[in-house]
Short mmCIF file of C-alpha atoms and ligand atoms in Angstrom, two decimals:
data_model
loop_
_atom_site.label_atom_id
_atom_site.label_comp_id
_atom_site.label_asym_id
_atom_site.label_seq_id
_atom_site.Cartn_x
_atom_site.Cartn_y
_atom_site.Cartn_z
CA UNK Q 163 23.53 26.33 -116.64
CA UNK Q 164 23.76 22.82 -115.13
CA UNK Q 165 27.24 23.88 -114.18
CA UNK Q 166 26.59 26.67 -112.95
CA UNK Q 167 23.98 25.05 -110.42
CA UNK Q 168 26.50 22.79 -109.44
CA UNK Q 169 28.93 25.64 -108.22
CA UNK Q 170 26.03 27.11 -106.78
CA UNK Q 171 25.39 24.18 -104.88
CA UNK Q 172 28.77 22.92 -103.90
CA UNK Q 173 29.67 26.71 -102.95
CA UNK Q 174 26.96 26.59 -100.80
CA UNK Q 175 27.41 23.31 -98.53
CA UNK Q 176 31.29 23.96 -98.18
CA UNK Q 177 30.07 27.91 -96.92
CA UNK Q 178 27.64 26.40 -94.39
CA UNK Q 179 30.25 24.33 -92.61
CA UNK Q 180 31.64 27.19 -91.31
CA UNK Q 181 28.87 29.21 -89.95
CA UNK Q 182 29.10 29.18 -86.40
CA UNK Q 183 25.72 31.44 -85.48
CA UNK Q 184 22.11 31.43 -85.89
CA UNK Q 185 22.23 34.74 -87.39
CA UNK Q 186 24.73 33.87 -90.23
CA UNK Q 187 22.43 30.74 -90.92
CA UNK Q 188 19.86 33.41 -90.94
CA UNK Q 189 21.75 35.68 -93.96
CA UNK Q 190 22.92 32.51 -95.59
CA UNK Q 191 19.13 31.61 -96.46
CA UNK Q 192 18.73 34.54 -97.79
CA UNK Q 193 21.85 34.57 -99.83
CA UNK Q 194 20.69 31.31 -100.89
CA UNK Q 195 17.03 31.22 -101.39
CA UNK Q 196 16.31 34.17 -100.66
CA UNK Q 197 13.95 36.57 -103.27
CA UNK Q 198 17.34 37.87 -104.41
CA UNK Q 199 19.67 34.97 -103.27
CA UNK Q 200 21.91 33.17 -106.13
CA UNK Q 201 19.64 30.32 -106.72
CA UNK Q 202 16.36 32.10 -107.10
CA UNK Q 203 18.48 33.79 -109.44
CA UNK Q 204 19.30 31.24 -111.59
CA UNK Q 205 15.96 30.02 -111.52
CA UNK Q 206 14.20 33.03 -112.88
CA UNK Q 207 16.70 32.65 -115.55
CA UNK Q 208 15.35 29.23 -116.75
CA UNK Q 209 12.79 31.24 -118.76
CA UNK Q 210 15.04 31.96 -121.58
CA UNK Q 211 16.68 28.49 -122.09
CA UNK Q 212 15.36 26.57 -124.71
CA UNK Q 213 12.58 24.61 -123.67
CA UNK Q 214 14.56 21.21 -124.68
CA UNK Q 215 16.99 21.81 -121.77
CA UNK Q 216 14.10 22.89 -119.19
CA UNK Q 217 13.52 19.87 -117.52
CA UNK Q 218 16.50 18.82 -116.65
CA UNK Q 219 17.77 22.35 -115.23
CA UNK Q 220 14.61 22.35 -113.70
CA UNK Q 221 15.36 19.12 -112.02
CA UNK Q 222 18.71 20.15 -110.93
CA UNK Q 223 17.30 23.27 -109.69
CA UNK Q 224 15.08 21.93 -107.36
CA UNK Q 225 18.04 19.12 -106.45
CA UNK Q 226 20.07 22.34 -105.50
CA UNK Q 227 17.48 23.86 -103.43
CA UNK Q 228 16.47 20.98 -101.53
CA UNK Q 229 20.37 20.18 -100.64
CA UNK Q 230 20.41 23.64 -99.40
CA UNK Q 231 17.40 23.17 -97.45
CA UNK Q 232 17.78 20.34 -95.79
CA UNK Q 233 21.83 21.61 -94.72
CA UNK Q 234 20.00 25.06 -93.15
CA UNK Q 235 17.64 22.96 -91.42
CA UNK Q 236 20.43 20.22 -89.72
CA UNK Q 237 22.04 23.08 -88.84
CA UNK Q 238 19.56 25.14 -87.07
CA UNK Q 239 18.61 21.62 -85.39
CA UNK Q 240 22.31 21.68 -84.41
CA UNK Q 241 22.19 25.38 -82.61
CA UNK Q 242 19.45 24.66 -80.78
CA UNK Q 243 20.81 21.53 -79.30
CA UNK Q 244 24.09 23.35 -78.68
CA UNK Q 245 21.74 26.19 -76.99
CA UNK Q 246 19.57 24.19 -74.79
CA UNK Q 247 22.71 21.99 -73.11
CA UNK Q 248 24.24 25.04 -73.05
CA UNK Q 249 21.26 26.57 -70.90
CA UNK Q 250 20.97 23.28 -68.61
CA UNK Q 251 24.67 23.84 -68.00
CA UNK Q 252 23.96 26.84 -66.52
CA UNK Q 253 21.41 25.05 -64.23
CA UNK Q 254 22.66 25.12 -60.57
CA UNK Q 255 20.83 22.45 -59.17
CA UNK Q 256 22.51 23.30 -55.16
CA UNK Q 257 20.29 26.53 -55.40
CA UNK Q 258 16.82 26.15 -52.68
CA UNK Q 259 13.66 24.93 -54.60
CA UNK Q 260 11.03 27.37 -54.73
CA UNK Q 261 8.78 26.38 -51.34
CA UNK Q 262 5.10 24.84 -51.61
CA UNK Q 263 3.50 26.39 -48.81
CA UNK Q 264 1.99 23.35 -46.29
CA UNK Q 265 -1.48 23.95 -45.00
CA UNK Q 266 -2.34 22.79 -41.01
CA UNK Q 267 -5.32 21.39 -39.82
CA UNK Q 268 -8.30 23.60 -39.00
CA UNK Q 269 -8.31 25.18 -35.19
CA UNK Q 270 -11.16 23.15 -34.48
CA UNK Q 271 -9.92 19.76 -36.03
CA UNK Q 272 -6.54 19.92 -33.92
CA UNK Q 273 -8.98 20.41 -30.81
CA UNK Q 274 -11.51 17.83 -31.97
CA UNK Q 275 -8.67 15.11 -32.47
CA UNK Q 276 -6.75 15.82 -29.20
CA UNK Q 277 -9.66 15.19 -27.21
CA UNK Q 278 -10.51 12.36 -29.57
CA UNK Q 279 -7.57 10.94 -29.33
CA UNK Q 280 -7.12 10.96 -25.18
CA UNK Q 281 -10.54 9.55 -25.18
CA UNK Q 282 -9.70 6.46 -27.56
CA UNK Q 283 -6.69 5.89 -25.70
CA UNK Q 284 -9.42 5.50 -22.27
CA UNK Q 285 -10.99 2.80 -24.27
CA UNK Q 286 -13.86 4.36 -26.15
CA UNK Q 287 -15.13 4.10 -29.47
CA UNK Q 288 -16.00 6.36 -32.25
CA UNK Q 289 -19.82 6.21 -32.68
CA UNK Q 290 -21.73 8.61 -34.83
CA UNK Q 291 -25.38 9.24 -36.03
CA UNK Q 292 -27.59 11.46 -38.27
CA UNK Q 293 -27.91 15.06 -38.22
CA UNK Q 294 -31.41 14.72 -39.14
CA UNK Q 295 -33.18 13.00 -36.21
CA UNK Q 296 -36.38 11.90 -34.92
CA UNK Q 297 -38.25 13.26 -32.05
CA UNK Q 298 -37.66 10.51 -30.25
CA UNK Q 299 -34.12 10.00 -30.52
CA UNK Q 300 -33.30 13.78 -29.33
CA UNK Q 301 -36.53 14.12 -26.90
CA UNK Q 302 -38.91 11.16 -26.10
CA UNK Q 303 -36.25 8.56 -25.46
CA UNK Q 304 -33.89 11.07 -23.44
CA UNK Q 305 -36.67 11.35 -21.01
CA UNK Q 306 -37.94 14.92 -22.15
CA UNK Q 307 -41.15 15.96 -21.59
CA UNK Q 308 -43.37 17.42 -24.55
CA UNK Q 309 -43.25 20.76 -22.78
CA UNK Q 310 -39.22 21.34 -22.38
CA UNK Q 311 -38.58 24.11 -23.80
CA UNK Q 312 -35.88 22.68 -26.15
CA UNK Q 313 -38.64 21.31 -27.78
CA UNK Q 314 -39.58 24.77 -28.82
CA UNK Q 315 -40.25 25.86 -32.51
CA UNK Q 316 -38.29 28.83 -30.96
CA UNK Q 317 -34.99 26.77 -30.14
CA UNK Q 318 -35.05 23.76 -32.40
CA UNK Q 319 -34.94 23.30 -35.96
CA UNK Q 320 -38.09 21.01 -36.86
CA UNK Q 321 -38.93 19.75 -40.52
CA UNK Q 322 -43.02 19.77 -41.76
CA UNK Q 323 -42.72 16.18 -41.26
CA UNK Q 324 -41.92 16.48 -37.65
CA UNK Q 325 -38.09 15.10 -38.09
CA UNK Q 326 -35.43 17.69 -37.32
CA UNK Q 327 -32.02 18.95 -36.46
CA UNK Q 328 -30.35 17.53 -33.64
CA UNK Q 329 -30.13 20.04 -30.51
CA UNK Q 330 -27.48 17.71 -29.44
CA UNK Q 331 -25.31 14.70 -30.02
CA UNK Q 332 -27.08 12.91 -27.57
CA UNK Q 333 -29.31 11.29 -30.12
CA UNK Q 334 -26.27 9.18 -30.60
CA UNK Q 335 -26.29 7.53 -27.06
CA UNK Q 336 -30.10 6.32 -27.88
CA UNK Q 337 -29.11 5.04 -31.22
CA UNK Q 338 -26.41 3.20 -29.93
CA UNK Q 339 -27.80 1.48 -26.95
CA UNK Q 340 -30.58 0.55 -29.28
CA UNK Q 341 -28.27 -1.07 -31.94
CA UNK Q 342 -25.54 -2.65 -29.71
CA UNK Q 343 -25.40 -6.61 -29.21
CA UNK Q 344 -23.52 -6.35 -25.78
CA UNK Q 345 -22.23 -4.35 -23.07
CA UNK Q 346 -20.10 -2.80 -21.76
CA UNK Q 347 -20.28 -0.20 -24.33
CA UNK Q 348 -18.12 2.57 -24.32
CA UNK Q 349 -18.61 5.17 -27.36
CA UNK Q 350 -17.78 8.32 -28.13
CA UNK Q 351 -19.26 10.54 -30.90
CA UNK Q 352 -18.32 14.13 -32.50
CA UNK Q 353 -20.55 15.60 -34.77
CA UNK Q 354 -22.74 18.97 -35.58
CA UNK Q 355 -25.76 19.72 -33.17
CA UNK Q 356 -27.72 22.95 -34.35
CA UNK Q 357 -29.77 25.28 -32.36
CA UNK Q 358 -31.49 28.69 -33.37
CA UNK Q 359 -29.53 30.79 -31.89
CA UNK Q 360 -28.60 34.36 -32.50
CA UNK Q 361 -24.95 34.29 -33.57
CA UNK Q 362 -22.73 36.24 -31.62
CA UNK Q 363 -19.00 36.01 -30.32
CA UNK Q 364 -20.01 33.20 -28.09
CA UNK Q 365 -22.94 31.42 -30.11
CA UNK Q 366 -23.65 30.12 -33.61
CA UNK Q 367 -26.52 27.73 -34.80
CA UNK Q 368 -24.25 24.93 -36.17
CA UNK Q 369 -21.64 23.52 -33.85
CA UNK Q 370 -19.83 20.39 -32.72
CA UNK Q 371 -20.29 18.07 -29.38
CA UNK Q 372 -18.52 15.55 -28.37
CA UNK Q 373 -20.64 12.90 -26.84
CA UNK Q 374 -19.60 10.34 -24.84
CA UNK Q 375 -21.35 6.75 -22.84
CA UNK Q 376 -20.43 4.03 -20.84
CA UNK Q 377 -22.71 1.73 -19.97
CA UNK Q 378 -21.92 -1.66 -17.79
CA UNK Q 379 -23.10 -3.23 -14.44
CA UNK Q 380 -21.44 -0.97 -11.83
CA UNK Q 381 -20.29 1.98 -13.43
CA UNK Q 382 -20.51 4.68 -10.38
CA UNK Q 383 -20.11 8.44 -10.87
CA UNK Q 384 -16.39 7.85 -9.31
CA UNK Q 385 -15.89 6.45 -12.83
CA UNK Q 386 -17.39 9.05 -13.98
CA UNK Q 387 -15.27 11.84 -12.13
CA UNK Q 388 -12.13 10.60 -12.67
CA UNK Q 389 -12.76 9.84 -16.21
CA UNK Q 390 -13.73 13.71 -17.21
CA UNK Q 391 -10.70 15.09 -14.65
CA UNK Q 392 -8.30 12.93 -16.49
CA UNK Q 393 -9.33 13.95 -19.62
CA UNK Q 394 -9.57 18.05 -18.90
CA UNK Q 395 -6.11 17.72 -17.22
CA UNK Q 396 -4.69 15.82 -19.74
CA UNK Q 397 -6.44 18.76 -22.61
CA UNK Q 398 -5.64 22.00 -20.28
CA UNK Q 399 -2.49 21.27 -17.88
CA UNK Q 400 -2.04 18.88 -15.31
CA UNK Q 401 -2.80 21.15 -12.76
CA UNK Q 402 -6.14 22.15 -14.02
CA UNK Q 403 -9.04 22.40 -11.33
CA UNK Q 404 -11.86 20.52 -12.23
CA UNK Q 405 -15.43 21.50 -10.61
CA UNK Q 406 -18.43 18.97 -10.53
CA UNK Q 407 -21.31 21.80 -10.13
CA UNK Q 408 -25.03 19.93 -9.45
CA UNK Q 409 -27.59 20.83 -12.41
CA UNK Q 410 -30.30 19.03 -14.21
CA UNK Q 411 -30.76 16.82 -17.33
CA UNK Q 412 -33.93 15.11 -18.32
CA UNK Q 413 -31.59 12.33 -19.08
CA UNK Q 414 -28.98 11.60 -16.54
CA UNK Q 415 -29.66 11.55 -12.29
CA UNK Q 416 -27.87 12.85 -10.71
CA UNK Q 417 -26.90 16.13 -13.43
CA UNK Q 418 -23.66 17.64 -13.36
CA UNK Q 419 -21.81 20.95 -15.09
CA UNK Q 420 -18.22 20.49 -15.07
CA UNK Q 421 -16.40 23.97 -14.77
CA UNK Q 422 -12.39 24.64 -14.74
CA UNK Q 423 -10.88 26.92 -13.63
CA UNK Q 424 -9.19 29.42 -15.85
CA UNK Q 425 -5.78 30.91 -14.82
CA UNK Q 426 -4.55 33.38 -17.09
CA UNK Q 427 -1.69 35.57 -15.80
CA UNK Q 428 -2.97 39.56 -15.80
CA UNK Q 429 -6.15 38.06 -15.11
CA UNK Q 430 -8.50 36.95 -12.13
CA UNK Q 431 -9.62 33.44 -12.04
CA UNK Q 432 -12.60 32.32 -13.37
CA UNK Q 433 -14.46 29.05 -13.36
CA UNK Q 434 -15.58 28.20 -16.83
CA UNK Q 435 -18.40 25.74 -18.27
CA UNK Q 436 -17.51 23.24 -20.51
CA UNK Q 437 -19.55 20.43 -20.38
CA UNK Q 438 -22.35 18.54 -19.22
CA UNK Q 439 -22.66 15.20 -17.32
CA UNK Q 440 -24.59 12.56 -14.96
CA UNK Q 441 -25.21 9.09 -14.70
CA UNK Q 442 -28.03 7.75 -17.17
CA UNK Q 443 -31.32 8.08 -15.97
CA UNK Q 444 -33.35 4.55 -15.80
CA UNK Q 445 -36.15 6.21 -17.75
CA UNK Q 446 -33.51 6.20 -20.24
CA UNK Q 447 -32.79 2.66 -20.66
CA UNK Q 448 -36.49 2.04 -20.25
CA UNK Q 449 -36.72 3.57 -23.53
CA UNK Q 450 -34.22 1.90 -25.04
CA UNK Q 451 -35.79 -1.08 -23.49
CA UNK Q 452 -38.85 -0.76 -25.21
CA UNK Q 453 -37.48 -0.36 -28.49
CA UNK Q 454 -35.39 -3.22 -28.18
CA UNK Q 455 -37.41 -5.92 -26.57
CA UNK Q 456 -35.11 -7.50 -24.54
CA UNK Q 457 -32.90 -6.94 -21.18
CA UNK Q 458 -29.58 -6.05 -22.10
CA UNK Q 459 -30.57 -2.51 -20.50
CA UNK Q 460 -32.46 -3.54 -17.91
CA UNK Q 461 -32.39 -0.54 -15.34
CA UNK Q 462 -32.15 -2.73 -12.58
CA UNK Q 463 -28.66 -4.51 -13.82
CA UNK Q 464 -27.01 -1.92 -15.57
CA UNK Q 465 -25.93 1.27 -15.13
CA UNK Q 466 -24.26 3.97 -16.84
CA UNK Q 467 -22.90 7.62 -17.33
CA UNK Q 468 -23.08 9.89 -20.28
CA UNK Q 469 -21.53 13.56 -20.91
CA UNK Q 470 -21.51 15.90 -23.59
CA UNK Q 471 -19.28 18.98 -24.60
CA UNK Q 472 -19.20 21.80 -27.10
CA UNK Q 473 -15.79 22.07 -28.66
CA UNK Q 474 -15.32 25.09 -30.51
CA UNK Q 475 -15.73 26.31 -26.83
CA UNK Q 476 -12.64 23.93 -25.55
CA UNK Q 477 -11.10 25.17 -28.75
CA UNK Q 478 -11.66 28.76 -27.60
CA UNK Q 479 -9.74 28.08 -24.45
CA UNK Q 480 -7.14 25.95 -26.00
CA UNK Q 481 -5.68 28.73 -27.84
CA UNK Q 482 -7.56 31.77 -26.12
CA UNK Q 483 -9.78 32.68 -29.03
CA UNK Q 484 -11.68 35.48 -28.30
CA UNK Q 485 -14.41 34.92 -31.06
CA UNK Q 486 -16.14 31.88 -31.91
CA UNK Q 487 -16.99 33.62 -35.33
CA UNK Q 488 -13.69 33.34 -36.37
CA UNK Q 489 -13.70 29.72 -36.36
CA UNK Q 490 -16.52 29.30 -39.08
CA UNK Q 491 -14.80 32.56 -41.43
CA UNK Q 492 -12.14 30.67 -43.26
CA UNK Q 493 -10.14 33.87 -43.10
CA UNK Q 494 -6.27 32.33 -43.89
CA UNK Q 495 -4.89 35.28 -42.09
CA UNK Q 496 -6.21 33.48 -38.97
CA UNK Q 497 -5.72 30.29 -39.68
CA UNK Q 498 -2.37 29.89 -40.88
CA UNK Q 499 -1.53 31.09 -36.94
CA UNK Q 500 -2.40 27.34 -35.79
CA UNK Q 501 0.37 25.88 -38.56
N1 LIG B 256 -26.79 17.00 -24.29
C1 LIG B 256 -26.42 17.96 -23.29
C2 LIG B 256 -26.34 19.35 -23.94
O1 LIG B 256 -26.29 19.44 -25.14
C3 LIG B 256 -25.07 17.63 -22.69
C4 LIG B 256 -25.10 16.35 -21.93
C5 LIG B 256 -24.75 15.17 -22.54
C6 LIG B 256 -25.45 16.33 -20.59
C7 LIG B 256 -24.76 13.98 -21.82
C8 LIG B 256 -25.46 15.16 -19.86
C9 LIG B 256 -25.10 14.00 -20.49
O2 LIG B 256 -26.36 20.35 -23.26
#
């Protein structure tokens, strides 16, 4: 019987050197080991030696089985090798990757920075503030009277304990002058200003101002003017017309809309709104005197201008949006046009 293991054994290890596929390994384990194969064979014939001799064909057994074993197993470690360099062989790495598609920056963003951008390059800084505000920051210290109707339940968003929602970015010019250690000062600041108003194609309750302020002795409104002309020529074309049309702010004297004028081929001319301007009003720094206690803003030395502009509306024009809506919808369909 020992012999006959031996055969069994050696039979098997000289057979497996020549199997050349997975699926012969496959019918060789069962030739083998399998419920039928050639060793389990032998092994269900160990019952009827005598039980001197059990052990050590027991022994052997298991010797032959394991031998067998272990040469299946190199081998099928050997296919699979073969198989897998085989498959990265077939790997033509000259063929296009598969394409991550690149996002773009928001409509709005792309506006906000260009303007930004031509403004920093002017000379002004980036100043910003809180959305939640005092009353005095948005009202009393911009010179507006208890009774303006901006002040309105109806148009402004007020908390119970009388803070609230900035109507504007204009809070901004107030908190700066009062936190500055020296003129000139020449700031701009983006940021949300919220209003309750009905949203339509034109209007929502959240959107974004740019707000800008230079303060120093002699600033004039010529410094004013061709500050804003550069900029809207510069944003729109260089042969945009600018239009300085009279109009009133509690907090600048003299109060100016700036218009341009929109030339769209098809279409007749119109003169457009797009932001607001004026040179501070000395009430103005006579708040921001107050608060302070000292000079640095005292109305008689210094003097300044301010503006302020709503730029999903400059975004509108920029790329002739017809909707302000669609700028808050996240709808990709629309937004992947600005890539
Ligand atoms: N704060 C004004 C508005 O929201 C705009 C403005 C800013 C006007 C600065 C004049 C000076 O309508």
């Amino acid at each position: 019987m020992l012999e006959e293991l031996e055969a069994i054994q050696t039979e098997a290890l000289a057979e497996i050197a020549h199997i050349a596929d997975s699926p012969s390994l496959e019918q060789f384990r069962v030739d083998f080991l399998g419920k039928k194969g050639r060793l389990t064979a032998a092994s269900t014939r160990m019952r009827d030696l005598p039980k001197e001799e059990k052990p050590l064909v027991g022994k052997k057994l298991n010797e032959a089985r394991q031998a067998i074993t272990a040469a299946i197993d190199q081998k099928g470690a050997d296919f699979a090798a073969a198989a897998d360099s085989e498959a990265a062989a077939g790997v033509d790495v000259t063929l296009p990757g598969v394409p991550l598609p690149a996002g773009n920056a928001h409509p709005l963003t792309q506006s906000l920075d260009r303007i930004v951008q031509a403004l920093r390059h002017m000379g002004f800084a980036l100043a910003s503030g809180p959305e939640i505000e005092t009353e005095w920051h948005c009202f009393d210290a911009l010179n507006t009277p208890k009774d303006h109707p901006a002040r309105n339940e109806k148009d402004t968003y007020f908390f119970e304990d009388g803070t609230l929602l900035r109507a504007h970015t204009s809070t901004v010019q107030i908190r700066v002058m009062e936190s500055t250690p020296s003129i000139p000062l020449r700031i701009i600041a983006p940021g949300s200003a919220f209003r309750r108003d009905e949203i339509d194609a034109t209007h929502l309750n959240q959107f974004t101002q740019i707000e800008g302020l230079y303060v120093d002795r002699r600033v004039t409104l010529a410094d004013l003017k061709g500050t804003l002309e550069f900029l809207f020529r510069h944003i729109f074309g260089e042969n945009t017309q600018v239009r300085f049309r009279p109009h009133f702010f509690p907090f600048t004297e003299p109060s100016f809309e700036i218009d341009i004028k929109l030339q769209i081929a098809g279409k007749e001319d119109k003169w457009i709104e797009i932001a607001g301007c004026g040179m501070v009003d000395p009430a103005v720094f006579e708040a921001v005197s107050r608060t302070r206690g000292d000079d640095l803003f005292d109305p008689d030395k210094v003097t300044g201008y301010a503006f302020g502009m709503g730029v999903e509306r400059l975004a509108m024009i920029m790329w002739g949006i017809p909707d302000i809506r669609l700028l808050i919808e996240n709808d990709a369909r629309f937004l992947r046009q600005f890539g």
